[in-house]
Amino acid sequence: MADVAAKERKILVAVDESEESTYALSWCIENIITGNSTDTLILLYSIPPRAVYSSLDGSGYLFSSDILASMERYSNEVAQCIMEKAKRACKDLVGVKVETIVEHGDARDVICQAAEKLHVDMLVMGSHGYGVIKRAFLGSVSNHCAQNVRCPVLIVKKPKN
Amino acid sequence: MADVAAKERKILVAVDESEESTYALSWCIENIITGNSTDTLILLYSIPPRAVYSSLDGSGYLFSSDILASMERYSNEVAQCIMEKAKRACKDLVGVKVETIVEHGDARDVICQAAEKLHVDMLVMGSHGYGVIKRAFLGSVSNHCAQNVRCPVLIVKKPKN
């Protein structure tokens, strides 16, 4: 359907375990990327910082290094699982270069920093990456990124039905 | 460059007199629409509600019907001028159906209502449609739309340089 050569774009998609994120990636593939084989699609997942520490923290919890190592292993497995799922969603894209990045840190910081560092043409994300409670305190991740990232930001909401 | 037929999309672009809006439209044409001749592009402009009324209002201003008619004529001319400029930006799009809509009302309401009513696939807008002062009181138009419109919203910022 192309009459003029489409531009080569570098598109960053923030992925996580939420349904919103899965939907945003699928929507982006179907509506933005399909039909343009010159794109580079970068899938980004940030492993959230852990809430407990090896020394006694304010809340009084103390975890052994074994437990911490096991928690870290679990986080990495979750990250791997999310990335595998995201890559499977991209498997029918012909010619598109798909890259994956896993970082540690708060999603808001990780996404904003990656968008700047990688000089992407566009950031795509689901409308909410946090749970309801955390969102009430921190505001939505997408809101933060839309306000702080310099490149165009596409926010995709999962339809209710 | 297309290997798979790209999807037919109905894209709503909110336009106004700001440089952000002009940039957002150009960016959208270059990065989203070019290469896909099956799209429908809808350009939307909302004529802001006038701040004065024919009867004596709270601020004590009274305007004759002549002045009000002249103000309305001016608003319509501005709208026409903005639409002509937006259409000129689309003139090289081959095959894309370009439609224009001019409505009266607050940009936030007009854009949200149009996106729902027209069942568009995506809303594109500049990051700021209001001036600095108004934005401080009302929040940015793009922020409001990103939170209230159900379809995916692409917010394009004009680079500083």
Coordinates of N, CA and C in Angstrom, one line a residue, chain A residues 1-7 9 27 30-32 34-38 94 121-122 143 145-157, chain B residues 1-7 9 27 30-32 34-38 94 121-122 143 145-157:
Chain A
M1 N 0.8 -1.2 0.0 CA 0.0 0.0 0.0 C 0.9 1.3 0.0
A2 N 2.2 1.1 0.1 CA 3.1 2.2 0.2 C 3.3 2.8 -1.2
D3 N 3.2 4.1 -1.3 CA 3.5 4.8 -2.5 C 4.8 5.6 -2.4
V4 N 5.1 6.1 -1.2 CA 6.3 6.8 -1.0 C 7.1 5.9 0.1
A5 N 8.4 5.8 -0.1 CA 9.1 5.1 0.9 C 8.9 5.6 2.3
A6 N 8.5 4.7 3.2 CA 8.3 5.1 4.6 C 9.6 5.3 5.2
K7 N 9.6 6.2 6.3 CA 10.8 6.6 7.0 C 11.3 5.4 7.9
R9 N 12.2 4.2 11.2 CA 11.9 4.7 12.5 C 12.5 3.8 13.6
W27 N -1.1 -3.3 19.5 CA -1.7 -2.2 18.8 C -0.6 -1.5 17.9
E30 N 0.3 -3.7 15.0 CA -0.7 -3.7 13.9 C -1.0 -2.4 13.2
N31 N -0.9 -1.3 14.0 CA -1.3 0.0 13.5 C -0.1 0.9 13.1
I32 N 1.0 0.7 13.6 CA 2.1 1.6 13.3 C 3.2 0.9 12.5
T34 N 3.4 -2.6 11.1 CA 3.1 -3.4 10.0 C 3.0 -2.6 8.7
G35 N 3.7 -3.1 7.7 CA 3.7 -2.3 6.4 C 4.9 -1.5 6.3
N36 N 5.8 -1.4 7.3 CA 7.0 -0.7 7.2 C 8.2 -1.5 7.7
S37 N 8.9 -2.1 6.8 CA 9.9 -3.1 7.2 C 11.2 -2.5 7.5
T38 N 11.3 -1.1 7.5 CA 12.5 -0.5 7.8 C 12.7 -0.1 9.3
V94 N 8.0 -8.8 9.3 CA 9.0 -9.1 8.3 C 10.0 -8.0 8.2
D121 N 12.7 7.6 17.8 CA 11.7 8.5 17.1 C 10.4 8.6 17.9
M122 N 10.1 7.5 18.6 CA 8.8 7.5 19.3 C 8.8 6.5 20.4
N143 N 1.8 9.1 32.1 CA 1.7 10.5 32.4 C 3.1 11.2 32.6
C145 N 6.0 10.0 31.7 CA 6.8 9.9 30.5 C 6.4 10.9 29.5
A146 N 5.1 11.1 29.3 CA 4.5 12.0 28.3 C 5.0 13.4 28.6
Q147 N 5.2 13.7 29.9 CA 5.6 15.1 30.3 C 7.1 15.2 30.3
N148 N 7.9 14.2 30.4 CA 9.3 14.3 30.6 C 10.2 13.8 29.4
V149 N 9.6 13.0 28.5 CA 10.4 12.5 27.4 C 10.3 13.6 26.2
R150 N 11.4 13.8 25.6 CA 11.3 14.8 24.5 C 10.7 14.3 23.2
C151 N 10.9 13.0 22.9 CA 10.3 12.5 21.7 C 8.8 12.3 21.7
P152 N 8.1 12.1 20.6 CA 6.7 11.9 20.6 C 6.4 10.6 21.4
V153 N 5.3 10.7 22.2 CA 4.9 9.6 23.0 C 3.5 9.2 22.6
L154 N 3.4 7.9 22.4 CA 2.1 7.3 22.0 C 1.5 6.5 23.2
I155 N 0.4 6.9 23.8 CA -0.2 6.3 24.9 C -1.4 5.4 24.4
V156 N -1.3 4.1 24.7 CA -2.4 3.3 24.2 C -3.1 2.7 25.3
K157 N -4.4 2.9 25.3 CA -5.3 2.4 26.4 C -5.9 1.1 25.9
Chain B
M1 N 8.1 0.0 0.5 CA 8.7 -0.6 1.6 C 7.8 -1.5 2.3
A2 N 6.5 -1.5 1.9 CA 5.6 -2.4 2.6 C 5.6 -3.8 2.1
D3 N 5.6 -4.7 3.1 CA 5.5 -6.1 2.7 C 4.1 -6.7 3.0
V4 N 3.5 -6.2 4.1 CA 2.2 -6.6 4.4 C 1.3 -5.4 4.2
A5 N 0.1 -5.6 3.7 CA -0.8 -4.4 3.5 C -1.0 -3.7 4.9
A6 N -0.7 -2.4 4.9 CA -0.9 -1.6 6.1 C -2.4 -1.4 6.3
K7 N -2.7 -1.3 7.6 CA -4.1 -1.1 8.0 C -4.7 0.2 7.6
R9 N -6.4 3.4 8.5 CA -6.5 4.1 9.8 C -7.2 5.4 9.7
W27 N 5.1 16.1 11.8 CA 5.7 14.9 12.3 C 4.8 13.7 12.0
E30 N 5.0 12.8 8.3 CA 6.3 12.3 7.9 C 6.5 10.9 8.5
N31 N 6.1 10.7 9.7 CA 6.5 9.5 10.5 C 5.4 8.5 10.6
I32 N 4.1 8.9 10.4 CA 3.0 7.9 10.6 C 2.3 7.7 9.3
T34 N 2.9 8.9 5.9 CA 3.6 8.7 4.6 C 4.0 7.2 4.4
G35 N 3.6 6.7 3.3 CA 3.9 5.3 3.1 C 2.6 4.5 3.3
N36 N 1.5 5.1 3.7 CA 0.3 4.4 3.9 C -0.8 5.2 3.3
S37 N -1.2 4.8 2.0 CA -2.2 5.6 1.3 C -3.6 5.3 1.6
T38 N -3.8 4.4 2.6 CA -5.2 4.0 2.9 C -5.8 4.8 4.1
V94 N -0.2 11.2 -1.0 CA -0.9 10.6 -2.2 C -1.9 9.6 -1.7
D121 N -8.9 5.9 15.1 CA -8.0 4.9 15.5 C -6.9 5.6 16.4
M122 N -6.7 6.9 16.2 CA -5.6 7.5 16.9 C -5.8 9.0 16.9
N143 N -2.5 16.7 28.0 CA -2.6 15.9 29.2 C -4.1 15.5 29.5
C145 N -6.5 15.3 27.3 CA -7.0 14.4 26.2 C -6.4 13.0 26.5
A146 N -5.1 13.0 26.8 CA -4.5 11.6 27.0 C -5.2 10.9 28.1
Q147 N -5.7 11.6 29.1 CA -6.4 10.9 30.2 C -7.8 10.6 29.9
N148 N -8.4 11.4 29.0 CA -9.9 11.2 28.8 C -10.4 10.6 27.5
V149 N -9.5 10.5 26.6 CA -9.9 9.9 25.3 C -9.6 8.4 25.3
R150 N -10.5 7.6 24.8 CA -10.3 6.2 24.9 C -9.3 5.6 23.8
C151 N -9.2 6.3 22.7 CA -8.3 5.8 21.6 C -6.8 6.1 22.0
P152 N -5.9 5.5 21.3 CA -4.5 5.8 21.5 C -4.2 7.3 21.2
V153 N -3.4 7.9 22.0 CA -3.1 9.4 21.9 C -1.6 9.5 21.6
L154 N -1.3 10.2 20.6 CA 0.1 10.5 20.3 C 0.4 11.9 20.5
I155 N 1.3 12.2 21.5 CA 1.6 13.6 21.9 C 3.0 13.9 21.3
V156 N 3.0 14.9 20.5 CA 4.3 15.3 19.8 C 4.8 16.6 20.4
K157 N 6.0 16.6 20.8 CA 6.6 17.8 21.3 C 7.5 18.5 20.3

